[in-house]
mmCIF file with all atom_site columns, C-alpha atoms in Angstrom:
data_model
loop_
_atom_site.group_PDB
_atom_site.id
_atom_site.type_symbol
_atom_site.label_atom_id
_atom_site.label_alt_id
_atom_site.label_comp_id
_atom_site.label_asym_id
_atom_site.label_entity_id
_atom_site.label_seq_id
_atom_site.pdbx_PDB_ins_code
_atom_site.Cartn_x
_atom_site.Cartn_y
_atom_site.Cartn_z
_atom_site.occupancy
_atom_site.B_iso_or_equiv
_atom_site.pdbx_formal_charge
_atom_site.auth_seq_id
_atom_site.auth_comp_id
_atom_site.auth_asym_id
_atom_site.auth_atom_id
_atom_site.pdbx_PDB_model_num
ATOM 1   C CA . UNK A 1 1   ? 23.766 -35.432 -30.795 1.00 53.00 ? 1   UNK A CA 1
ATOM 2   C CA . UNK A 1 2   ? 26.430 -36.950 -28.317 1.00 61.00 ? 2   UNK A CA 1
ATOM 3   C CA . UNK A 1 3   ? 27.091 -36.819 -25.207 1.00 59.00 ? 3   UNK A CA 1
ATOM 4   C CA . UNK A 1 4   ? 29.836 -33.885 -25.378 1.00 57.00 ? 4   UNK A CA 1
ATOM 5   C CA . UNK A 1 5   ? 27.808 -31.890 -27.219 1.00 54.00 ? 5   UNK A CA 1
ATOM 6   C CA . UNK A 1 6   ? 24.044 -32.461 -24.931 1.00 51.00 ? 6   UNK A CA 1
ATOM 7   C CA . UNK A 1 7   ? 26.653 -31.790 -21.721 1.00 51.00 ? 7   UNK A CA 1
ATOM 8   C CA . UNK A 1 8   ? 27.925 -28.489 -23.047 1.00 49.00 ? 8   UNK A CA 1
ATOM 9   C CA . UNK A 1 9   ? 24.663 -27.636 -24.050 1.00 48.00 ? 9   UNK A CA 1
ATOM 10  C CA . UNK A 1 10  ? 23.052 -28.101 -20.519 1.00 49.00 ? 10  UNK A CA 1
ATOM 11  C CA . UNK A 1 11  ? 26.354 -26.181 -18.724 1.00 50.00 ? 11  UNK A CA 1
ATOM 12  C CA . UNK A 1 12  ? 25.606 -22.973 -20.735 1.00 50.00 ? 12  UNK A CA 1
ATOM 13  C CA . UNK A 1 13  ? 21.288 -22.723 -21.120 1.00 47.00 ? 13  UNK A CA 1
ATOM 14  C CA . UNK A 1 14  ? 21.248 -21.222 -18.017 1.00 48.00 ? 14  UNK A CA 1
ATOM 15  C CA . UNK A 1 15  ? 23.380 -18.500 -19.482 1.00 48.00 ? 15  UNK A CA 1
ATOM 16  C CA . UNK A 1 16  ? 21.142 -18.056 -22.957 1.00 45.00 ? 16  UNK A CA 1
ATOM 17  C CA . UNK A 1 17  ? 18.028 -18.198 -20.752 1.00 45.00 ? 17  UNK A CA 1
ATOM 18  C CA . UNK A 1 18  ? 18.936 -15.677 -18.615 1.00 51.00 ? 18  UNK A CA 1
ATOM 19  C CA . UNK A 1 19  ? 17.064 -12.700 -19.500 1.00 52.00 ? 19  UNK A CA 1
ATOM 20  C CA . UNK A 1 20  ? 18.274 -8.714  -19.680 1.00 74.00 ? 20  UNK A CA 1
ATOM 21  C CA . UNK A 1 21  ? 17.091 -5.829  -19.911 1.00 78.00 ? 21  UNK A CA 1
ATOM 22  C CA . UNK A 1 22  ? 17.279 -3.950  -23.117 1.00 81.00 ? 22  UNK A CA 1
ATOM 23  C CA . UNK A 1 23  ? 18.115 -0.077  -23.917 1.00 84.00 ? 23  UNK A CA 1
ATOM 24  C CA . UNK A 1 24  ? 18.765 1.639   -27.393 1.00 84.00 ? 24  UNK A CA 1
ATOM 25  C CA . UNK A 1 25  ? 19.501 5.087   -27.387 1.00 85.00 ? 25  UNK A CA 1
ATOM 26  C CA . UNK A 1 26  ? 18.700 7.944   -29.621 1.00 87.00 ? 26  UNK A CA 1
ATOM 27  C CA . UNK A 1 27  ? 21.779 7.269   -31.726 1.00 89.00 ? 27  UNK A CA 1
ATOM 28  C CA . UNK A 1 28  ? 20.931 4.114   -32.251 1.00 85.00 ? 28  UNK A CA 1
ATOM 29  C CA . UNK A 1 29  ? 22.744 1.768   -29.678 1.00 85.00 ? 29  UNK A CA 1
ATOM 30  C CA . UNK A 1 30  ? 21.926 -0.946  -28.306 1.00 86.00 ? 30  UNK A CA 1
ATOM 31  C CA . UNK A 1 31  ? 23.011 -2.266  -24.885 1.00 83.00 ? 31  UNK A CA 1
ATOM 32  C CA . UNK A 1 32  ? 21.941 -5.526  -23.054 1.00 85.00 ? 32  UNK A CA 1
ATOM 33  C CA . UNK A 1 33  ? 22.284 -5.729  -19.040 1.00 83.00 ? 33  UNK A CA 1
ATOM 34  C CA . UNK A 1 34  ? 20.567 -4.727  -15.736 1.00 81.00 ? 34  UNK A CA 1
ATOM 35  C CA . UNK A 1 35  ? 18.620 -1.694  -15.305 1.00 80.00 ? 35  UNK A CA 1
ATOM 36  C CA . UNK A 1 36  ? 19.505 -0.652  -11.658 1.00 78.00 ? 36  UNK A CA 1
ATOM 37  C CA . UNK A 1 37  ? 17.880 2.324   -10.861 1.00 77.00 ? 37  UNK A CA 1
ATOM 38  C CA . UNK A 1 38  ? 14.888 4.430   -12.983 1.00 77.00 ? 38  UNK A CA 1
ATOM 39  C CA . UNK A 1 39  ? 14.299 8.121   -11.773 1.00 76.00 ? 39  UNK A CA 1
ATOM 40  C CA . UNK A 1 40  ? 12.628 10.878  -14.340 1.00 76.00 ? 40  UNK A CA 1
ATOM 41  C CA . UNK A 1 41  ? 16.056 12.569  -14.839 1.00 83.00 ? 41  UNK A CA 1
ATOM 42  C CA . UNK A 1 42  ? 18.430 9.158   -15.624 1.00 83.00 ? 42  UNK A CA 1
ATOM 43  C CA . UNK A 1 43  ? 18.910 5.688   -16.158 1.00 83.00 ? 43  UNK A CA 1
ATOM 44  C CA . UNK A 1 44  ? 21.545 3.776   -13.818 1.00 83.00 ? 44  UNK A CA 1
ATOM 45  C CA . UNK A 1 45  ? 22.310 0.725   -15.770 1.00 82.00 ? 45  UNK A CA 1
ATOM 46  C CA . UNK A 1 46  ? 25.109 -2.693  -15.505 1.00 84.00 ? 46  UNK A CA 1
ATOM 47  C CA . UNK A 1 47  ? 26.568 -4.595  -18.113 1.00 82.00 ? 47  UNK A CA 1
ATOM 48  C CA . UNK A 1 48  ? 29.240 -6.859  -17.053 1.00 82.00 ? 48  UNK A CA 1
ATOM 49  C CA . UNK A 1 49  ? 29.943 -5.538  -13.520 1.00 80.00 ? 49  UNK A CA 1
ATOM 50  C CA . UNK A 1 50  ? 30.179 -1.689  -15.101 1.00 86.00 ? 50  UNK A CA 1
ATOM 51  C CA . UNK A 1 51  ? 27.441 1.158   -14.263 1.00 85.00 ? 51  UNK A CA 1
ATOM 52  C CA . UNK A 1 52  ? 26.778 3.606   -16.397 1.00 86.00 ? 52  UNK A CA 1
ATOM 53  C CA . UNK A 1 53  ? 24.328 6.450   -15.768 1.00 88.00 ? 53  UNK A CA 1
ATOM 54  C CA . UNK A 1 54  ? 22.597 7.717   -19.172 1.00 88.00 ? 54  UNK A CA 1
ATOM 55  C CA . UNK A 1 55  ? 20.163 10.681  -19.107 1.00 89.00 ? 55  UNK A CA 1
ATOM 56  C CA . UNK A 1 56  ? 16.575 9.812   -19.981 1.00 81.00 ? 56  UNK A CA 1
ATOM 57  C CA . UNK A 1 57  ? 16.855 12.770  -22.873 1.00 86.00 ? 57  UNK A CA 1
ATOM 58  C CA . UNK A 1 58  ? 19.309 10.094  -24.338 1.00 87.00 ? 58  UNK A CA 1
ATOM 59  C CA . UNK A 1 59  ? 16.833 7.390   -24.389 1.00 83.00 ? 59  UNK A CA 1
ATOM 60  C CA . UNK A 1 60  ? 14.832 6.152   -27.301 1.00 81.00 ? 60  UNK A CA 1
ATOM 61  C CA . UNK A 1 61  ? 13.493 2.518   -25.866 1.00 80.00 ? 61  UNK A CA 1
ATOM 62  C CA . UNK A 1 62  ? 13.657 0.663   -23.177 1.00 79.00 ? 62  UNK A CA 1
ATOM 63  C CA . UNK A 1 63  ? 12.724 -2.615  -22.566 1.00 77.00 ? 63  UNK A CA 1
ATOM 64  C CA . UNK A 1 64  ? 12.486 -4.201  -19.336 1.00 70.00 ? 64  UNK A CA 1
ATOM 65  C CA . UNK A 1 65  ? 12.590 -8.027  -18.599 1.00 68.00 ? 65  UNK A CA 1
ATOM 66  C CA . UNK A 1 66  ? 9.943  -9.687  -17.258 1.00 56.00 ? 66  UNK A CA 1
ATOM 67  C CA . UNK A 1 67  ? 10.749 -12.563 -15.521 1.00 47.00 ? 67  UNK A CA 1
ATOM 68  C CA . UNK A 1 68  ? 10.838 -10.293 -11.896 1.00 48.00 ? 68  UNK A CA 1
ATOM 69  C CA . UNK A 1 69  ? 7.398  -9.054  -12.457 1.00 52.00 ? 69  UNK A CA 1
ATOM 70  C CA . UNK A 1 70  ? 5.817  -9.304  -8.640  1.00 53.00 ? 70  UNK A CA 1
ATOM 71  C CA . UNK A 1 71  ? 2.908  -11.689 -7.791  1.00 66.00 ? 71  UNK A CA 1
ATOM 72  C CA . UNK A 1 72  ? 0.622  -11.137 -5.086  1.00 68.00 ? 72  UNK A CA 1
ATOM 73  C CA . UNK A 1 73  ? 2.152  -13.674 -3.209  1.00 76.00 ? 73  UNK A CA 1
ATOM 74  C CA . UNK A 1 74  ? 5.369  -12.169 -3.480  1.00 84.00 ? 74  UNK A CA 1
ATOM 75  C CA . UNK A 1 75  ? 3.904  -8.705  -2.482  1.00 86.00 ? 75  UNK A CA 1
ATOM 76  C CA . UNK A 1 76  ? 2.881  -10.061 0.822   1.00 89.00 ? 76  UNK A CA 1
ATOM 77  C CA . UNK A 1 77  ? 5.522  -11.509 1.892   1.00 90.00 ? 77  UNK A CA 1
ATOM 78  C CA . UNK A 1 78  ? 7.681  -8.412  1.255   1.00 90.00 ? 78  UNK A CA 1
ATOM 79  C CA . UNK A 1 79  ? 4.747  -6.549  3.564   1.00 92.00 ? 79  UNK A CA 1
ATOM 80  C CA . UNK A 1 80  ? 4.896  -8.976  6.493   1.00 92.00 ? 80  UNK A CA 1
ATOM 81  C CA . UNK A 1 81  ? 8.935  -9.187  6.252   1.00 91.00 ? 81  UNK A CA 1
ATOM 82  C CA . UNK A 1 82  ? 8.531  -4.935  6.855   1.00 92.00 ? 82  UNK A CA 1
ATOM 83  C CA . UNK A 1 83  ? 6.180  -5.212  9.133   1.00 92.00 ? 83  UNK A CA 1
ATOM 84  C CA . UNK A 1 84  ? 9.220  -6.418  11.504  1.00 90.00 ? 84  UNK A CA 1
ATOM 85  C CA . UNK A 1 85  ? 11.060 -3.662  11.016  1.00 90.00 ? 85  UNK A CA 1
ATOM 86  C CA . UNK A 1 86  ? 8.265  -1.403  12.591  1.00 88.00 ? 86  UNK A CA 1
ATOM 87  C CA . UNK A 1 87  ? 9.598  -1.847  16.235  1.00 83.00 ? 87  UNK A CA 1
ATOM 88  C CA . UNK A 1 88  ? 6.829  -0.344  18.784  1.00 82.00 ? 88  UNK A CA 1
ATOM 89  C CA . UNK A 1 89  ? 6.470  -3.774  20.577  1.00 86.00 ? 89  UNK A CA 1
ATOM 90  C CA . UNK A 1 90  ? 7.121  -2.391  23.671  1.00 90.00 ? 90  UNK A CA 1
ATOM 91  C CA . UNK A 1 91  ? 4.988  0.701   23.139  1.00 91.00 ? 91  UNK A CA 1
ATOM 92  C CA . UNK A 1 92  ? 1.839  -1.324  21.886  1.00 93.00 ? 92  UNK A CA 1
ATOM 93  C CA . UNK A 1 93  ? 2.593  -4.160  24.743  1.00 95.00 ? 93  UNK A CA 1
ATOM 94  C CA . UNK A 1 94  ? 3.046  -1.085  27.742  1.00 95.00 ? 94  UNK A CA 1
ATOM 95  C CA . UNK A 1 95  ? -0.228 0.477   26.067  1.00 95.00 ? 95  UNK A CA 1
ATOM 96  C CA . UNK A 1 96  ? -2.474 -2.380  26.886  1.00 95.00 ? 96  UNK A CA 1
ATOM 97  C CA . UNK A 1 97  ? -1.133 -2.489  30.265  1.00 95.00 ? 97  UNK A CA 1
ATOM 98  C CA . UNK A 1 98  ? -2.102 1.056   31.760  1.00 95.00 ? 98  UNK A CA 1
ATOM 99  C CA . UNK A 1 99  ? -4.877 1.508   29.074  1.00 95.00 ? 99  UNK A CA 1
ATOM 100 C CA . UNK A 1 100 ? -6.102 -1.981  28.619  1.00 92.00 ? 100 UNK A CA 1
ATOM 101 C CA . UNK A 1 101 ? -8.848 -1.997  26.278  1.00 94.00 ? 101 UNK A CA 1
ATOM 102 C CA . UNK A 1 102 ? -8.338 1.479   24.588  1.00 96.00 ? 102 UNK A CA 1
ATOM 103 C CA . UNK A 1 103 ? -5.309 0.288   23.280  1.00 94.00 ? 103 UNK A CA 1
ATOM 104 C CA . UNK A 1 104 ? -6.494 -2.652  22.027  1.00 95.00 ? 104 UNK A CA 1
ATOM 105 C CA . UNK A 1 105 ? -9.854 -0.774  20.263  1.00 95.00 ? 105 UNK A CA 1
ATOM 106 C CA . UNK A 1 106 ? -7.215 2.165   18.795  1.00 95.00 ? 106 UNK A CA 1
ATOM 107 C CA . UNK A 1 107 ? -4.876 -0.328  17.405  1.00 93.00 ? 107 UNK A CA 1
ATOM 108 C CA . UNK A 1 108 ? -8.063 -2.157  15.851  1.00 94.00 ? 108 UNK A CA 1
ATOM 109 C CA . UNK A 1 109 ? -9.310 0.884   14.213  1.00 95.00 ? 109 UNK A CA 1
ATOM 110 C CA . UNK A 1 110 ? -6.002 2.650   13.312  1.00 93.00 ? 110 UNK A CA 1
ATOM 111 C CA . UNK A 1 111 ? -4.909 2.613   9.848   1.00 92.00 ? 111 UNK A CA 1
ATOM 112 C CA . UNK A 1 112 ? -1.320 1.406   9.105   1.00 92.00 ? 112 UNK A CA 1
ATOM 113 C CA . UNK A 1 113 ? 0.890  2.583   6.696   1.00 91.00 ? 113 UNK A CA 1
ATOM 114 C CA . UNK A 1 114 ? 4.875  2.213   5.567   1.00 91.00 ? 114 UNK A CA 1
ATOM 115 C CA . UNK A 1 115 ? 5.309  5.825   5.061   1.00 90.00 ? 115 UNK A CA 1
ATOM 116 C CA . UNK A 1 116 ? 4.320  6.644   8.435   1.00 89.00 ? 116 UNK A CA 1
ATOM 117 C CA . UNK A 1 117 ? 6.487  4.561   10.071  1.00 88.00 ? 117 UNK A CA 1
ATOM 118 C CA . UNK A 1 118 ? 10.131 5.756   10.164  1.00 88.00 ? 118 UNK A CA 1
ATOM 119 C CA . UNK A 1 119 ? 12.017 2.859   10.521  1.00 89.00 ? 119 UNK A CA 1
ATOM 120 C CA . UNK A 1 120 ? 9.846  1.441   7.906   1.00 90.00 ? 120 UNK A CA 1
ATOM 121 C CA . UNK A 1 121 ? 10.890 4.174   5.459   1.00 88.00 ? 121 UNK A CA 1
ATOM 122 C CA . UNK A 1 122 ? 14.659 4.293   6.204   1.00 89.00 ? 122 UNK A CA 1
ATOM 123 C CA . UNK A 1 123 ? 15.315 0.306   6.712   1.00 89.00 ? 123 UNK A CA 1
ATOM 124 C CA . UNK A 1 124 ? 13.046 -1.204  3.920   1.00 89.00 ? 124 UNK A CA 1
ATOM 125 C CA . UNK A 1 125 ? 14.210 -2.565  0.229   1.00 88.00 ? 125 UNK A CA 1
ATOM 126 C CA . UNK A 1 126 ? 10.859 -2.677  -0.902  1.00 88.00 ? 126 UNK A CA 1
ATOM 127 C CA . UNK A 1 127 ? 10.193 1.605   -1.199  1.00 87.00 ? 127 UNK A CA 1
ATOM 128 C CA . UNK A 1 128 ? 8.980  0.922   -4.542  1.00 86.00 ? 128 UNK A CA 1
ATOM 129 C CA . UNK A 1 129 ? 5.894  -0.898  -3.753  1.00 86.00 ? 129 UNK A CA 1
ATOM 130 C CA . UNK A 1 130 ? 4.799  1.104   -1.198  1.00 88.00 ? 130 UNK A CA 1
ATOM 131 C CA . UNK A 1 131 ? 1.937  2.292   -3.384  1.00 87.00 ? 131 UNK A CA 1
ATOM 132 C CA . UNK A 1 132 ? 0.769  -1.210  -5.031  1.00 87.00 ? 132 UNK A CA 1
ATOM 133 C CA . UNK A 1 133 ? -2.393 -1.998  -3.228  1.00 89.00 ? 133 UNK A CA 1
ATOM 134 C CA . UNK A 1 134 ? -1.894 -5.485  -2.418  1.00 90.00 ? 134 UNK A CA 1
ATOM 135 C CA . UNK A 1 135 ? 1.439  -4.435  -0.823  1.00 91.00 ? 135 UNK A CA 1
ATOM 136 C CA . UNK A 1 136 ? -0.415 -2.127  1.458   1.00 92.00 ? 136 UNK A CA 1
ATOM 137 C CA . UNK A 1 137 ? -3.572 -4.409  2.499   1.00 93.00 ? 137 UNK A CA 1
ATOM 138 C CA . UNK A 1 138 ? -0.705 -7.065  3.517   1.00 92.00 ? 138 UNK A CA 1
ATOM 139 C CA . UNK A 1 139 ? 1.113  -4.377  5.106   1.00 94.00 ? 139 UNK A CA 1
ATOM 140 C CA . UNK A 1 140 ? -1.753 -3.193  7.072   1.00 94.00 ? 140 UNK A CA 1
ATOM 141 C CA . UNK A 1 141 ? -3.329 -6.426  8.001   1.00 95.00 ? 141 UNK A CA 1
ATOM 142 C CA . UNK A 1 142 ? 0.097  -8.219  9.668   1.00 95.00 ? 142 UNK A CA 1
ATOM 143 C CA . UNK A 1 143 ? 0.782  -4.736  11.153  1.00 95.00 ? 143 UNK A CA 1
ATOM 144 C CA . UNK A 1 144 ? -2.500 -4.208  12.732  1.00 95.00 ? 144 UNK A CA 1
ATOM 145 C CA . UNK A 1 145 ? -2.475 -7.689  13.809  1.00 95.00 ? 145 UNK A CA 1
ATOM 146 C CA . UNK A 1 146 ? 0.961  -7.532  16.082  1.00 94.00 ? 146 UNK A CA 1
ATOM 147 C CA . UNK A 1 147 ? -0.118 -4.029  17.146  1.00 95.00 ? 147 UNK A CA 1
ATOM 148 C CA . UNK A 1 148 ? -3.328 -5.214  18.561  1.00 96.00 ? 148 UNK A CA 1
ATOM 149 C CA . UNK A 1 149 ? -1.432 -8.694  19.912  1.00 95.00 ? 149 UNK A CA 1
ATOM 150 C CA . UNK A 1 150 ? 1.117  -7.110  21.543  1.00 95.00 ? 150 UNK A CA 1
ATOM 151 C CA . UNK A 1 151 ? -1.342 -4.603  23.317  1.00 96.00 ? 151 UNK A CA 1
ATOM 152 C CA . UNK A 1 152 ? -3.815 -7.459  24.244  1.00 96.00 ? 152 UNK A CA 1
ATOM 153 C CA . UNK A 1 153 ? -0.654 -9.498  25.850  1.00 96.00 ? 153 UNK A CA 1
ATOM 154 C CA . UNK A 1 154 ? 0.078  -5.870  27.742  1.00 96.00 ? 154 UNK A CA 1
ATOM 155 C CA . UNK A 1 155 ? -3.931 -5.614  29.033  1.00 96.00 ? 155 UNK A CA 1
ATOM 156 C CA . UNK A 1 156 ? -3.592 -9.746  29.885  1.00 96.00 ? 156 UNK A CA 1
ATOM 157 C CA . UNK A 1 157 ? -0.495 -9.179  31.849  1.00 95.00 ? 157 UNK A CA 1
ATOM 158 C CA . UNK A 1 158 ? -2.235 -6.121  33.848  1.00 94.00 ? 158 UNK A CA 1
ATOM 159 C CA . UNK A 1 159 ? -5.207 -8.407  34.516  1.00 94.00 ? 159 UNK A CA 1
ATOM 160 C CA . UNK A 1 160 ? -3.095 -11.617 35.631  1.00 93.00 ? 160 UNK A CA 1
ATOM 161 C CA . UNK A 1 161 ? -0.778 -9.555  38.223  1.00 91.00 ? 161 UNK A CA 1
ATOM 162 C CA . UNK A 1 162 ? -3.349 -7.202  39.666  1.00 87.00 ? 162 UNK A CA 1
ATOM 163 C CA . UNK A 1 163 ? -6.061 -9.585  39.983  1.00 85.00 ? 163 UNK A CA 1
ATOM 164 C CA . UNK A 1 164 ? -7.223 -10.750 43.521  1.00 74.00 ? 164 UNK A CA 1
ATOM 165 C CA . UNK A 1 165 ? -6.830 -14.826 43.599  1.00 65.00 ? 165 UNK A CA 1
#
């Protein structure tokens, strides 16, 4: 093999090794691309830079690459990047300074969830995982974590400006 041939080769394996999604219909199509969105009712799906929605009554198989498939690693972080988009630093950090301890103690024992916080729900890319377990023991741990932080930095502030030197 020359050189031509081993350069041309290595320009366009990214391209063959690229993986797709598969689809075949009831009529026997095929189609290779990007599923985009699944719902019960239809299919939203890309093939070079078109959508097309098909009805899942249409459907026959569908095959769906593997190479995005989400570690627990990867749930994690996707849990502590939405735990940032909870907001209520202010609240948790005013909490612990009129209600010192009590704040601290509820934000220990509360539970935390993404589909009881609203910014959560309407800002997040990750809606999908909200039910995967490891997504939700991330989520709770880092959230519970700033809440009680933030209210223990309120109580310390209460205690360092009040106090009698």
């Amino acid at each position: 093999m020359n050189m031509k041939k081993f350069l041309l080769l290595l320009a366009f394996l990214p391209g063959l090794l690229h993986a797709k999604d598969l689809i075949v219909l009831q009529s026997g199509l095929r189609f290779e691309g990007h599923i985009v969105r699944m719902s019960p009712q239809h299919l939203v799906f890309e093939n070079d830079g078109q959508r097309f929605r098909i009805p899942a009554s249409d459907l026959a198989f569908v095959g769906l690459d593997e190479a995005e498939t989400m570690d627990d690693v990867d749930a994690c972080l996707r849990a502590y990047n939405d735990t940032r988009l909870r907001g209520r630093q202010w609240h948790n950090f005013f909490g612990g300074v009129f209600f010192g301890p009590i704040t601290v103690i509820y934000d220990l024992v509360k539970t935390y969830h993404p589909l009881k916080d609203e910014r959560v729900l309407l800002l997040s890319r990750n809606k999908g995982y909200f039910s995967d377990p490891i997504y939700l023991e991330c989520y709770s741990y880092r959230a519970k974590t700033y809440a009680t932080l933030q209210a223990a930095g309120g109580w310390a502030t209460w205690v360092l400006l009040f106090s009698k030197r």
